[in-house]
Coordinates of C-alpha atoms in Angstrom, one line a residue:
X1 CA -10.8 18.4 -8.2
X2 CA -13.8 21.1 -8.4
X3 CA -16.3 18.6 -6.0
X4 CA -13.4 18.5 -3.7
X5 CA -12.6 21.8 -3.2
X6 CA -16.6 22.7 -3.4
X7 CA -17.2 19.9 -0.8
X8 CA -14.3 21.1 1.5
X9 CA -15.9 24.2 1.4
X10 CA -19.2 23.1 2.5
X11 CA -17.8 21.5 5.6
X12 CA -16.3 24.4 6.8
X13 CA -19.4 26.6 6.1
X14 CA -21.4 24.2 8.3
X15 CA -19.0 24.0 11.1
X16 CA -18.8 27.2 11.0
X17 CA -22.6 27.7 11.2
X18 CA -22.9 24.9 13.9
X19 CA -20.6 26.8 16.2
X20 CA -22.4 30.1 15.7
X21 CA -25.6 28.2 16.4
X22 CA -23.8 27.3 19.8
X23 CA -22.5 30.3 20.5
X24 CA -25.6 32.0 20.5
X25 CA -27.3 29.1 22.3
X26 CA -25.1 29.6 25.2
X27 CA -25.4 33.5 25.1
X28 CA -29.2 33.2 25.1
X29 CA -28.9 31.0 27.8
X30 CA -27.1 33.8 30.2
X31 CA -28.5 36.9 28.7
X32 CA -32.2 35.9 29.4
X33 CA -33.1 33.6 32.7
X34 CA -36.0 31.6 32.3
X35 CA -35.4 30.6 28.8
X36 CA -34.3 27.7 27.2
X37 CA -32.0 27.8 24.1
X38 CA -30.7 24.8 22.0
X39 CA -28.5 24.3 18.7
X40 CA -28.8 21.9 16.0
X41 CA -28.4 21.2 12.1
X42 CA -31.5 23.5 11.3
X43 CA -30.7 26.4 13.6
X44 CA -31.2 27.8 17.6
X45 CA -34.7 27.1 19.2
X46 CA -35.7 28.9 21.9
X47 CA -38.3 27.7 24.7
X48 CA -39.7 29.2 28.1
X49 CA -42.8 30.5 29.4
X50 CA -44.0 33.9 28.6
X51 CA -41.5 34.3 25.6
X52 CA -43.9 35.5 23.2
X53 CA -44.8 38.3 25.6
X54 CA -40.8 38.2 26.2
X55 CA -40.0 39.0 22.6
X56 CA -42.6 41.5 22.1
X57 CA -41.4 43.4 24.9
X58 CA -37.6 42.8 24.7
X59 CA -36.2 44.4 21.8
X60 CA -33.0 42.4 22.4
X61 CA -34.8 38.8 22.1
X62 CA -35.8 40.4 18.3
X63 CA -32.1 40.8 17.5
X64 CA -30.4 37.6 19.0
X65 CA -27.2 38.2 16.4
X66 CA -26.1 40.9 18.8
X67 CA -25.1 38.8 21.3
X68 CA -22.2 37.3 19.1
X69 CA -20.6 40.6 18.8

């Protein structure tokens, strides 16, 4: 009954992780033009030119769990 309950448990902790992942992908994707942002099984990866610079510049690219509030 315990690895039932314990597994159960695990799938909802990663859907629930996979939706954040995509809910921040998509609000990466309007907050900041020019950058690309996609969600998977290990997290959100972000891609565009200049984002290096970007980040060191743009406080808000440093704390992307903002945009989920």
């Amino acid at each position: 009954m315990f690895d039932r309950l314990k597994a159960r448990g695990e799938a909802i902790g990663r859907a629930a992780a996979a939706d954040r992942a995509a809910r921040l992908a998509a609000a990466v994707r309007e907050t900041f033009p020019g950058i690309a942002a996609e969600s998977d099984a290990a997290g959100v990866t972000l891609r565009g030119r200049g984002l290096w610079r970007r980040w060191l510049a743009d406080p808000a690219l440093r704390w992307l769990g903002g945009l989920l509030r």
